[in-house]
mmCIF file of C-alpha atoms in Angstrom:
data_model
loop_
_atom_site.group_PDB
_atom_site.id
_atom_site.type_symbol
_atom_site.label_atom_id
_atom_site.label_comp_id
_atom_site.label_asym_id
_atom_site.label_seq_id
_atom_site.Cartn_x
_atom_site.Cartn_y
_atom_site.Cartn_z
ATOM 1 C CA MET A 1 13.398 -15.451 -10.112
ATOM 2 C CA LEU A 2 12.594 -13.478 -6.961
ATOM 3 C CA THR A 3 15.667 -14.956 -5.313
ATOM 4 C CA ILE A 4 17.756 -13.746 -8.253
ATOM 5 C CA LEU A 5 16.430 -10.199 -7.796
ATOM 6 C CA ALA A 6 17.203 -10.221 -4.084
ATOM 7 C CA CYS A 7 20.743 -11.350 -4.837
ATOM 8 C CA THR A 8 21.460 -8.827 -7.586
ATOM 9 C CA VAL A 9 22.345 -6.093 -5.129
ATOM 10 C CA VAL A 10 25.547 -7.923 -4.225
ATOM 11 C CA ALA A 11 27.087 -6.912 -7.536
ATOM 12 C CA LEU A 12 25.736 -3.370 -7.704
ATOM 13 C CA PRO A 13 28.145 -0.435 -7.436
ATOM 14 C CA GLN A 14 29.570 -0.171 -3.923
ATOM 15 C CA ARG A 15 28.503 3.439 -3.406
ATOM 16 C CA SER A 16 24.818 2.474 -3.452
ATOM 17 C CA HIS A 17 24.963 -1.124 -2.247
ATOM 18 C CA THR A 18 23.486 -0.676 1.236
ATOM 19 C CA THR A 19 20.523 1.424 0.192
ATOM 20 C CA LEU A 20 19.716 -0.657 -2.848
ATOM 21 C CA SER A 21 19.899 -3.979 -1.048
ATOM 22 C CA CYS A 22 17.491 -2.809 1.628
ATOM 23 C CA GLN A 23 15.023 -1.548 -0.957
ATOM 24 C CA VAL A 24 15.078 -4.649 -3.169
ATOM 25 C CA VAL A 25 14.586 -7.153 -0.363
ATOM 26 C CA GLY A 26 12.261 -4.887 1.590
ATOM 27 C CA VAL A 27 9.439 -4.657 -0.929
ATOM 28 C CA PHE A 28 8.855 -8.393 -0.811
ATOM 29 C CA ARG A 29 8.508 -8.233 2.952
ATOM 30 C CA ILE A 30 5.205 -6.377 3.028
ATOM 31 C CA ILE A 31 3.390 -6.796 1.059
ATOM 32 C CA PRO A 32 -1.698 -0.900 1.102
ATOM 33 C CA LEU A 33 0.456 15.704 -6.809
ATOM 34 C CA GLU A 34 0.237 16.727 -9.905
ATOM 35 C CA GLY A 35 1.726 20.228 -10.188
ATOM 36 C CA LEU A 36 2.420 20.458 -6.464
ATOM 37 C CA ARG A 37 5.712 20.973 -4.706
ATOM 38 C CA ARG A 38 6.463 20.331 -1.064
ATOM 39 C CA SER A 39 5.305 23.261 1.066
ATOM 40 C CA ARG A 40 8.606 23.754 2.916
ATOM 41 C CA ARG A 41 11.501 25.619 1.358
ATOM 42 C CA TRP A 42 14.828 25.652 3.147
ATOM 43 C CA ALA A 43 16.144 29.011 1.869
ATOM 44 C CA LEU A 44 13.092 31.160 2.537
ATOM 45 C CA SER A 45 13.036 34.240 4.732
ATOM 46 C CA THR A 46 11.935 34.103 8.370
ATOM 47 C CA THR A 47 8.677 35.857 7.508
ATOM 48 C CA VAL A 48 7.717 33.315 4.860
ATOM 49 C CA LEU A 49 8.656 30.420 7.126
ATOM 50 C CA LYS A 50 6.428 31.885 9.809
ATOM 51 C CA ASP A 51 3.528 32.085 7.348
ATOM 52 C CA VAL A 52 4.071 28.501 6.225
ATOM 53 C CA SER A 53 4.204 27.332 9.835
ATOM 54 C CA GLU A 54 0.979 29.115 10.712
ATOM 55 C CA ALA A 55 -0.757 27.630 7.667
ATOM 56 C CA GLU A 56 0.437 24.179 8.651
ATOM 57 C CA VAL A 57 -0.799 24.610 12.216
ATOM 58 C CA THR A 58 -4.200 25.685 10.917
ATOM 59 C CA GLU A 59 -4.378 22.792 8.467
ATOM 60 C CA ARG A 60 -3.415 20.283 11.134
ATOM 61 C CA ARG A 61 -5.982 21.655 13.568
ATOM 62 C CA LYS A 62 -8.784 21.429 10.990
ATOM 63 C CA LEU A 63 -7.810 17.881 10.097
ATOM 64 C CA GLN A 64 -7.700 16.831 13.736
ATOM 65 C CA GLU A 65 -11.138 18.291 14.296
ATOM 66 C CA LEU A 66 -12.394 16.353 11.273
ATOM 67 C CA VAL A 67 -10.948 12.925 12.068
ATOM 68 C CA SER A 68 -11.930 13.121 15.750
ATOM 69 C CA LYS A 69 -15.577 12.768 14.634
ATOM 70 C CA TRP A 70 -14.944 9.484 12.816
ATOM 71 C CA ARG A 71 -13.453 7.093 15.361
ATOM 72 C CA ALA A 72 -14.483 3.448 15.669
ATOM 73 C CA ASP A 73 -18.123 2.648 16.396
ATOM 74 C CA ASP A 74 -18.885 -0.914 17.497
ATOM 75 C CA SER A 75 -22.362 -1.031 15.975
ATOM 76 C CA GLU A 76 -20.992 -0.077 12.553
ATOM 77 C CA ALA A 77 -18.007 -2.353 13.061
ATOM 78 C CA TRP A 78 -20.171 -5.432 13.617
ATOM 79 C CA LEU A 79 -22.268 -4.645 10.541
ATOM 80 C CA SER A 80 -19.114 -4.219 8.470
ATOM 81 C CA LEU A 81 -17.675 -7.451 9.814
ATOM 82 C CA ALA A 82 -20.913 -9.290 9.058
ATOM 83 C CA LEU A 83 -20.836 -8.010 5.477
ATOM 84 C CA THR A 84 -17.183 -9.048 5.163
ATOM 85 C CA ALA A 85 -17.975 -12.553 6.393
ATOM 86 C CA GLY A 86 -21.007 -12.739 4.101
ATOM 87 C CA LEU A 87 -18.972 -11.746 1.052
ATOM 88 C CA TYR A 88 -16.268 -14.269 1.911
ATOM 89 C CA LEU A 89 -18.645 -17.184 2.525
ATOM 90 C CA SER A 90 -20.868 -16.456 -0.472
ATOM 91 C CA SER A 91 -17.884 -16.115 -2.817
ATOM 92 C CA LEU A 92 -16.383 -19.351 -1.507
ATOM 93 C CA ALA A 93 -19.741 -21.093 -1.996
ATOM 94 C CA LEU A 94 -19.912 -19.807 -5.572
ATOM 95 C CA VAL A 95 -16.384 -21.051 -6.236
ATOM 96 C CA HIS A 96 -17.390 -24.517 -5.017
ATOM 97 C CA LEU A 97 -20.770 -24.686 -6.731
ATOM 98 C CA SER A 98 -19.454 -23.351 -10.051
ATOM 99 C CA GLY A 99 -16.502 -25.709 -10.102
ATOM 100 C CA GLY A 100 -14.058 -22.810 -9.929
ATOM 101 C CA HIS A 101 -15.539 -20.569 -12.627
ATOM 102 C CA TRP A 102 -13.287 -17.576 -13.306
ATOM 103 C CA SER A 103 -15.924 -15.036 -12.239
ATOM 104 C CA SER A 104 -16.337 -16.709 -8.840
ATOM 105 C CA ILE A 105 -12.551 -16.729 -8.388
ATOM 106 C CA ILE A 106 -12.432 -12.972 -9.037
ATOM 107 C CA PHE A 107 -15.312 -12.450 -6.597
ATOM 108 C CA LEU A 108 -13.461 -14.417 -3.910
ATOM 109 C CA ALA A 109 -10.238 -12.510 -4.592
ATOM 110 C CA PHE A 110 -12.034 -9.203 -4.022
ATOM 111 C CA ALA A 111 -13.628 -10.560 -0.838
ATOM 112 C CA LEU A 112 -10.164 -11.515 0.414
ATOM 113 C CA VAL A 113 -8.898 -7.999 -0.332
ATOM 114 C CA ARG A 114 -11.670 -6.598 1.868
ATOM 115 C CA ALA A 115 -10.865 -9.138 4.589
ATOM 116 C CA PHE A 116 -7.241 -8.033 4.512
ATOM 117 C CA ILE A 117 -8.190 -4.378 4.960
ATOM 118 C CA VAL A 118 -10.374 -5.302 7.943
ATOM 119 C CA PHE A 119 -7.354 -7.179 9.328
ATOM 120 C CA HIS A 120 -5.258 -4.068 8.648
ATOM 121 C CA ASP A 121 -7.687 -1.919 10.660
ATOM 122 C CA ALA A 122 -7.701 -4.435 13.505
ATOM 123 C CA ALA A 123 -3.898 -4.347 13.555
ATOM 124 C CA HIS A 124 -4.113 -0.557 13.946
ATOM 125 C CA SER A 125 -6.630 -1.115 16.759
ATOM 126 C CA SER A 126 -9.115 1.063 14.889
ATOM 127 C CA PHE A 127 -11.863 -1.362 13.820
ATOM 128 C CA PHE A 128 -13.498 -1.865 17.233
ATOM 129 C CA GLU A 129 -13.611 0.579 20.112
ATOM 130 C CA LYS A 130 -11.662 -1.653 22.528
ATOM 131 C CA PRO A 131 -8.044 -2.692 21.834
ATOM 132 C CA GLU A 132 -8.597 -6.251 23.057
ATOM 133 C CA HIS A 133 -11.425 -6.765 20.561
ATOM 134 C CA ASN A 134 -9.190 -5.561 17.730
ATOM 135 C CA LYS A 135 -6.419 -7.904 18.795
ATOM 136 C CA SER A 136 -8.790 -10.871 18.864
ATOM 137 C CA LEU A 137 -10.131 -10.000 15.420
ATOM 138 C CA GLY A 138 -6.630 -9.709 13.994
ATOM 139 C CA GLN A 139 -5.650 -13.062 15.501
ATOM 140 C CA VAL A 140 -8.594 -14.726 13.759
ATOM 141 C CA LEU A 141 -8.267 -12.985 10.405
ATOM 142 C CA GLN A 142 -4.565 -13.783 10.042
ATOM 143 C CA PHE A 143 -5.615 -17.343 9.163
ATOM 144 C CA PHE A 144 -7.760 -16.068 6.284
ATOM 145 C CA ILE A 145 -5.398 -13.538 4.740
ATOM 146 C CA ASN A 146 -2.144 -15.567 4.792
ATOM 147 C CA TYR A 147 -0.211 -13.150 6.977
ATOM 148 C CA SER A 148 0.928 -13.198 10.600
ATOM 149 C CA LEU A 149 -0.486 -10.396 12.743
ATOM 150 C CA GLU A 150 2.794 -10.085 14.637
ATOM 151 C CA GLU A 151 4.850 -9.849 11.451
ATOM 152 C CA TRP A 152 2.440 -7.336 9.906
ATOM 153 C CA ASN A 153 2.692 -5.073 12.961
ATOM 154 C CA ALA A 154 6.483 -5.187 12.838
ATOM 155 C CA VAL A 155 6.555 -4.131 9.173
ATOM 156 C CA HIS A 156 3.585 -1.809 8.890
ATOM 157 C CA ASN A 157 4.054 0.260 12.047
ATOM 158 C CA SER A 158 7.529 1.194 10.844
ATOM 159 C CA HIS A 159 6.028 2.337 7.554
ATOM 160 C CA HIS A 160 3.695 4.768 9.309
ATOM 161 C CA ALA A 161 6.436 6.039 11.588
ATOM 162 C CA HIS A 162 8.999 6.746 8.859
ATOM 163 C CA PHE A 163 7.258 7.012 5.490
ATOM 164 C CA GLY A 164 8.946 9.639 3.334
ATOM 165 C CA ASP A 165 12.332 9.525 5.093
ATOM 166 C CA ASN A 166 14.682 8.367 2.341
ATOM 167 C CA THR A 167 17.276 7.109 4.854
ATOM 168 C CA ILE A 168 14.920 4.556 6.439
ATOM 169 C CA ARG A 169 14.181 1.192 4.907
ATOM 170 C CA ASP A 170 10.449 1.006 4.164
ATOM 171 C CA SER A 171 9.286 -2.486 3.238
ATOM 172 C CA SER A 172 5.978 -1.297 1.810
ATOM 173 C CA LEU A 173 7.517 0.685 -1.046
ATOM 174 C CA THR A 174 7.521 -0.906 -4.485
ATOM 175 C CA ILE A 175 10.012 1.295 -6.384
ATOM 176 C CA TRP A 176 13.610 1.132 -5.284
ATOM 177 C CA PHE A 177 16.107 2.375 -7.892
ATOM 178 C CA SER A 178 16.677 5.508 -9.935
ATOM 179 C CA GLU A 179 17.368 5.430 -13.655
ATOM 180 C CA GLN A 180 20.939 6.505 -12.977
ATOM 181 C CA GLU A 181 21.513 3.676 -10.494
ATOM 182 C CA LEU A 182 20.216 1.196 -13.036
ATOM 183 C CA ASP A 183 22.390 2.691 -15.788
ATOM 184 C CA ASN A 184 25.452 2.229 -13.558
ATOM 185 C CA ALA A 185 24.624 -1.384 -12.749
ATOM 186 C CA ALA A 186 25.922 -4.378 -14.687
ATOM 187 C CA TRP A 187 23.903 -5.376 -17.759
ATOM 188 C CA TYR A 188 22.704 -8.648 -16.265
ATOM 189 C CA LEU A 189 21.456 -6.887 -13.129
ATOM 190 C CA ARG A 190 19.555 -4.392 -15.259
ATOM 191 C CA LEU A 191 18.080 -7.300 -17.196
ATOM 192 C CA VAL A 192 16.867 -9.077 -14.053
ATOM 193 C CA HIS A 193 15.353 -5.859 -12.737
ATOM 194 C CA ARG A 194 13.771 -5.109 -16.112
ATOM 195 C CA ILE A 195 12.064 -8.507 -16.217
ATOM 196 C CA ILE A 196 10.878 -8.745 -12.625
ATOM 197 C CA ARG A 197 9.909 -5.090 -12.229
ATOM 198 C CA ASP A 198 7.912 -5.093 -15.451
ATOM 199 C CA PRO A 199 4.316 -4.356 -14.342
ATOM 200 C CA ILE A 200 3.001 -7.412 -16.180
ATOM 201 C CA PHE A 201 5.137 -9.697 -14.022
ATOM 202 C CA PHE A 202 5.724 -7.672 -10.873
ATOM 203 C CA TYR A 203 2.320 -7.715 -9.212
ATOM 204 C CA PRO A 204 1.671 -11.464 -9.682
ATOM 205 C CA LEU A 205 5.224 -12.307 -8.555
ATOM 206 C CA ALA A 206 5.064 -9.988 -5.553
ATOM 207 C CA GLY A 207 1.618 -11.318 -4.567
ATOM 208 C CA LEU A 208 2.964 -14.864 -4.695
ATOM 209 C CA PHE A 209 6.066 -13.992 -2.702
ATOM 210 C CA VAL A 210 4.465 -11.854 -0.018
ATOM 211 C CA PHE A 211 1.457 -14.021 0.768
ATOM 212 C CA PHE A 212 2.743 -17.527 -0.019
ATOM 213 C CA LEU A 213 6.551 -17.749 0.095
ATOM 214 C CA ASN A 214 8.002 -15.029 2.299
ATOM 215 C CA LYS A 215 9.177 -15.979 5.815
ATOM 216 C CA PRO A 216 7.644 -19.466 5.937
ATOM 217 C CA GLN A 217 8.561 -20.061 9.580
ATOM 218 C CA GLN A 218 6.558 -17.035 10.736
ATOM 219 C CA HIS A 219 3.633 -17.477 8.364
ATOM 220 C CA TRP A 220 3.135 -21.208 7.770
ATOM 221 C CA PRO A 221 0.367 -21.750 10.388
ATOM 222 C CA TYR A 222 -1.684 -18.934 8.875
ATOM 223 C CA ARG A 223 -1.175 -20.192 5.332
ATOM 224 C CA THR A 224 -2.158 -23.814 5.892
ATOM 225 C CA VAL A 225 -5.142 -24.060 8.260
ATOM 226 C CA VAL A 226 -7.874 -22.597 6.021
ATOM 227 C CA PRO A 227 -6.607 -24.274 2.818
ATOM 228 C CA PHE A 228 -6.593 -27.600 4.682
ATOM 229 C CA LEU A 229 -10.179 -27.058 5.814
ATOM 230 C CA VAL A 230 -11.224 -26.092 2.276
ATOM 231 C CA TRP A 231 -9.594 -29.253 0.896
ATOM 232 C CA TYR A 232 -11.044 -31.463 3.633
ATOM 233 C CA GLY A 233 -14.563 -30.069 3.383
ATOM 234 C CA LEU A 234 -14.921 -29.034 -0.256
ATOM 235 C CA GLY A 235 -12.386 -31.065 -2.203
ATOM 236 C CA MET A 236 -9.252 -30.559 -4.280
ATOM 237 C CA GLN A 237 -10.916 -28.671 -7.137
ATOM 238 C CA THR A 238 -12.251 -26.017 -4.778
ATOM 239 C CA LEU A 239 -8.893 -25.850 -2.989
ATOM 240 C CA CYS A 240 -7.082 -25.113 -6.266
ATOM 241 C CA ALA A 241 -9.598 -22.390 -7.105
ATOM 242 C CA TYR A 242 -9.299 -20.992 -3.560
ATOM 243 C CA LEU A 243 -5.505 -20.781 -3.795
ATOM 244 C CA LEU A 244 -5.771 -19.097 -7.186
ATOM 245 C CA ALA A 245 -8.179 -16.529 -5.720
ATOM 246 C CA ALA A 246 -5.824 -15.946 -2.780
ATOM 247 C CA TRP A 247 -2.957 -15.352 -5.215
ATOM 248 C CA LEU A 248 -5.060 -12.953 -7.280
ATOM 249 C CA GLY A 249 -6.181 -11.152 -4.129
ATOM 250 C CA GLY A 250 -2.579 -10.832 -2.971
ATOM 251 C CA SER A 251 -1.549 -9.425 -6.351
ATOM 252 C CA LEU A 252 -4.367 -6.877 -6.209
ATOM 253 C CA GLY A 253 -3.239 -6.002 -2.685
ATOM 254 C CA VAL A 254 0.300 -5.284 -3.853
ATOM 255 C CA ALA A 255 -1.113 -3.087 -6.633
ATOM 256 C CA CYS A 256 -3.067 -1.174 -3.972
ATOM 257 C CA PHE A 257 0.093 -0.709 -1.889
ATOM 258 C CA HIS A 258 1.833 0.637 -4.965
ATOM 259 C CA LEU A 259 -0.867 3.195 -5.767
ATOM 260 C CA GLN A 260 -0.951 4.528 -2.224
ATOM 261 C CA HIS A 261 2.499 6.153 -2.518
ATOM 262 C CA HIS A 262 3.788 5.790 -6.090
ATOM 263 C CA CYS A 263 1.799 8.299 -8.145
ATOM 264 C CA ASN A 264 3.632 11.437 -9.208
ATOM 265 C CA SER A 265 4.843 13.450 -7.440
ATOM 266 C CA PRO A 266 6.156 11.282 -4.602
ATOM 267 C CA TYR A 267 6.896 12.496 -1.106
ATOM 268 C CA ARG A 268 10.502 11.580 -0.333
ATOM 269 C CA VAL A 269 12.783 13.748 1.789
ATOM 270 C CA PRO A 270 16.531 13.470 2.547
ATOM 271 C CA ASP A 271 16.226 12.564 6.234
ATOM 272 C CA ASP A 272 13.984 12.633 9.288
ATOM 273 C CA SER A 273 14.702 16.291 10.039
ATOM 274 C CA SER A 274 13.053 17.198 6.717
ATOM 275 C CA ARG A 275 10.020 14.977 7.201
ATOM 276 C CA THR A 276 6.687 16.069 8.645
ATOM 277 C CA HIS A 277 3.829 13.749 9.545
ATOM 278 C CA LEU A 278 1.336 16.130 7.962
ATOM 279 C CA ASP A 279 3.109 16.300 4.601
ATOM 280 C CA ALA A 280 3.700 12.541 4.577
ATOM 281 C CA ALA A 281 -0.068 12.108 4.814
ATOM 282 C CA ILE A 282 -1.330 14.987 2.700
ATOM 283 C CA LEU A 283 1.341 15.155 -0.007
ATOM 284 C CA GLY A 284 2.669 11.621 0.095
ATOM 285 C CA SER A 285 -0.470 9.483 0.321
ATOM 286 C CA THR A 286 -2.987 9.315 -2.485
ATOM 287 C CA ARG A 287 -6.716 9.880 -2.603
ATOM 288 C CA ILE A 288 -8.333 7.612 -5.224
ATOM 289 C CA PRO A 289 -12.144 7.710 -4.944
ATOM 290 C CA LEU A 290 -13.731 4.518 -6.267
ATOM 291 C CA ALA A 291 -17.269 3.943 -7.482
ATOM 292 C CA TRP A 292 -19.583 1.243 -6.164
ATOM 293 C CA PRO A 293 -19.209 -1.772 -6.180
ATOM 294 C CA LEU A 294 -15.400 -1.504 -6.083
ATOM 295 C CA SER A 295 -15.685 0.680 -2.999
ATOM 296 C CA VAL A 296 -17.357 -2.212 -1.157
ATOM 297 C CA PHE A 297 -14.193 -4.281 -1.495
ATOM 298 C CA SER A 298 -11.639 -1.476 -1.139
ATOM 299 C CA PHE A 299 -13.198 -0.694 2.264
ATOM 300 C CA GLY A 300 -12.001 2.911 2.388
ATOM 301 C CA ILE A 301 -8.298 2.261 1.861
ATOM 302 C CA GLU A 302 -8.504 4.444 -1.259
ATOM 303 C CA TYR A 303 -8.670 7.448 1.095
ATOM 304 C CA HIS A 304 -5.123 6.812 2.158
ATOM 305 C CA HIS A 305 -4.372 10.452 2.933
ATOM 306 C CA ILE A 306 -6.764 10.288 5.895
ATOM 307 C CA HIS A 307 -5.452 6.934 7.045
ATOM 308 C CA HIS A 308 -1.875 8.215 7.118
ATOM 309 C CA PHE A 309 -2.898 11.315 9.009
ATOM 310 C CA ASP A 310 -4.816 9.328 11.637
ATOM 311 C CA ILE A 311 -4.859 5.525 11.736
ATOM 312 C CA ARG A 312 -7.782 5.576 14.185
ATOM 313 C CA VAL A 313 -10.352 6.259 11.468
ATOM 314 C CA PRO A 314 -11.656 2.784 10.481
ATOM 315 C CA GLY A 315 -12.285 1.760 6.893
ATOM 316 C CA TYR A 316 -16.059 1.788 7.240
ATOM 317 C CA ARG A 317 -15.974 5.531 8.068
ATOM 318 C CA LEU A 318 -13.235 6.781 5.772
ATOM 319 C CA GLU A 319 -15.488 7.585 2.818
ATOM 320 C CA ARG A 320 -17.780 9.783 4.910
ATOM 321 C CA CYS A 321 -14.797 11.413 6.602
ATOM 322 C CA ASP A 322 -13.378 12.208 3.169
ATOM 323 C CA ALA A 323 -16.702 13.633 1.965
ATOM 324 C CA GLU A 324 -16.872 15.982 4.945
ATOM 325 C CA GLY A 325 -13.278 17.054 4.375
ATOM 326 C CA GLU A 326 -13.965 17.697 0.697
ATOM 327 C CA ALA A 327 -16.981 19.848 1.563
ATOM 328 C CA ALA A 328 -14.738 21.849 3.900
ATOM 329 C CA ASN A 329 -12.119 22.242 1.111
ATOM 330 C CA LEU A 330 -9.430 20.428 3.105
ATOM 331 C CA TRP A 331 -7.971 18.386 0.260
ATOM 332 C CA THR A 332 -6.467 21.139 -1.897
ATOM 333 C CA ARG A 333 -2.924 19.805 -1.303
ATOM 334 C CA VAL A 334 -3.855 16.128 -1.547
ATOM 335 C CA ASN A 335 -2.749 14.026 -4.502
ATOM 336 C CA THR A 336 -6.175 13.061 -5.868
ATOM 337 C CA VAL A 337 -5.789 10.409 -8.558
ATOM 338 C CA ASP A 338 -8.399 9.491 -11.165
ATOM 339 C CA TRP A 339 -8.667 6.076 -12.815
ATOM 340 C CA LEU A 340 -6.525 7.054 -15.823
ATOM 341 C CA ARG A 341 -3.674 8.326 -13.661
ATOM 342 C CA ALA A 342 -3.990 5.189 -11.528
ATOM 343 C CA VAL A 343 -3.575 2.940 -14.575
ATOM 344 C CA LYS A 344 -0.544 4.924 -15.713
ATOM 345 C CA SER A 345 0.950 4.889 -12.220
ATOM 346 C CA LEU A 346 0.709 1.107 -12.057
ATOM 347 C CA CYS A 347 3.351 1.115 -14.803
ATOM 348 C CA HIS A 348 5.854 3.185 -12.797
ATOM 349 C CA SER A 349 9.012 1.175 -12.185
ATOM 350 C CA GLN A 350 11.861 3.523 -11.186
ATOM 351 C CA PHE A 351 12.735 7.067 -10.131
ATOM 352 C CA GLN A 352 13.320 9.413 -13.036
ATOM 353 C CA GLY A 353 16.915 10.579 -13.473
ATOM 354 C CA SER A 354 19.043 10.385 -10.337
ATOM 355 C CA SER A 355 16.924 12.136 -7.697
ATOM 356 C CA LYS A 356 15.157 9.973 -5.117
ATOM 357 C CA ALA A 357 14.339 12.699 -2.576
ATOM 358 C CA PHE A 358 13.218 16.325 -2.414
ATOM 359 C CA ASP A 359 16.297 18.508 -3.006
ATOM 360 C CA GLY A 360 14.943 21.825 -1.735
ATOM 361 C CA LEU A 361 13.495 22.866 -5.095
ATOM 362 C CA GLU A 362 12.034 19.875 -6.887
ATOM 363 C CA SER A 363 10.317 16.659 -5.875
ATOM 364 C CA PRO A 364 11.535 13.384 -7.379
ATOM 365 C CA ARG A 365 9.473 11.790 -10.135
ATOM 366 C CA PHE A 366 8.583 8.266 -11.151
ATOM 367 C CA SER A 367 8.915 6.943 -14.682
ATOM 368 C CA SER A 368 7.965 3.800 -16.593
ATOM 369 C CA PHE A 369 9.975 1.402 -18.693
ATOM 370 C CA TRP A 370 9.908 1.618 -22.465
ATOM 371 C CA PRO A 371 7.576 0.755 -24.241
ATOM 372 C CA TYR A 372 5.098 1.756 -21.498
ATOM 373 C CA SER A 373 6.407 5.326 -21.479
ATOM 374 C CA ALA A 374 6.183 5.499 -25.293
ATOM 375 C CA LEU A 375 2.563 4.361 -25.090
ATOM 376 C CA GLY A 376 1.754 7.138 -22.602
ATOM 377 C CA LEU A 377 1.569 4.748 -19.632
ATOM 378 C CA GLN A 378 3.423 7.109 -17.343
ATOM 379 C CA ASP A 379 1.906 9.683 -15.024
ATOM 380 C CA ASP A 380 3.481 12.871 -16.332
#
């Protein structure tokens, strides 16, 4: 079915073929503002532009002062890594001892999500103080999270460099088409998109594709060693439960990627000249505070606005960095999302209308398929 979706772009209208094909195929290669409008306006007077520029400079300076206090600390890093290993080993032991009980599978899936975020920090060279230690950690963890470190760097670094620029293919984005583009497509292409992009099917399918099927030549060593050891040491029943947990963890990971940039209103601009790093972080990346114990497994990635502003803040310090920024009233422009908006945003499946980028007056919007929209499962 995923292959069918990737092929559907061949028959889409010629005027949008290149953009659409990149977006459809790209999402499976990842795979981590209510009431606000983008601060820049293109037709404003010189005086207003000067005021906006000065405000931006001040905001950037305050944010840089904040994040500079929260760089990697090896003592905290080792404690965080020990907790990550403990959660992984204890959840795997529970899976084995319980015979694959569903609760132990969920526990292991959450532990794998945390392990992936640690891997993500290591890839950014932000987990430990020294780059070589981060590289070594990433090389080890790639065997546990089913993803090549080299391939992740190739995909994810581009995301940070270009996020928001509507002319650049971004493989981490999970919404690709506008309602108008879908209306202009052939009926059978709309049908395939409607089935696969339905939120009930999308996250499990994307988790399976990204972490089990995509690019087998690059990923196969990292997807086979640990499962083989689990089978050899703990038996087939535990292996099946382990693979199910890995699939669930991958699906949860894709859902996290989606929520980081797909809650209304999105930050998308026409080209690189319109993009700013500050707005991509502050307007385009969400802030979704989570309560304990979920925050143990999310490992700070819910404070994605900080991560996009400065990748050098590790996950184990993001929550405290966010708390200090909140006390200093630095998050007034940030898209803070509560649990209800997050649930609704998980149902977003396309851009509303025809607009997929900021047009100088209005930001684009996401919408959900019917019947989700009729049930209120759309972040309006």
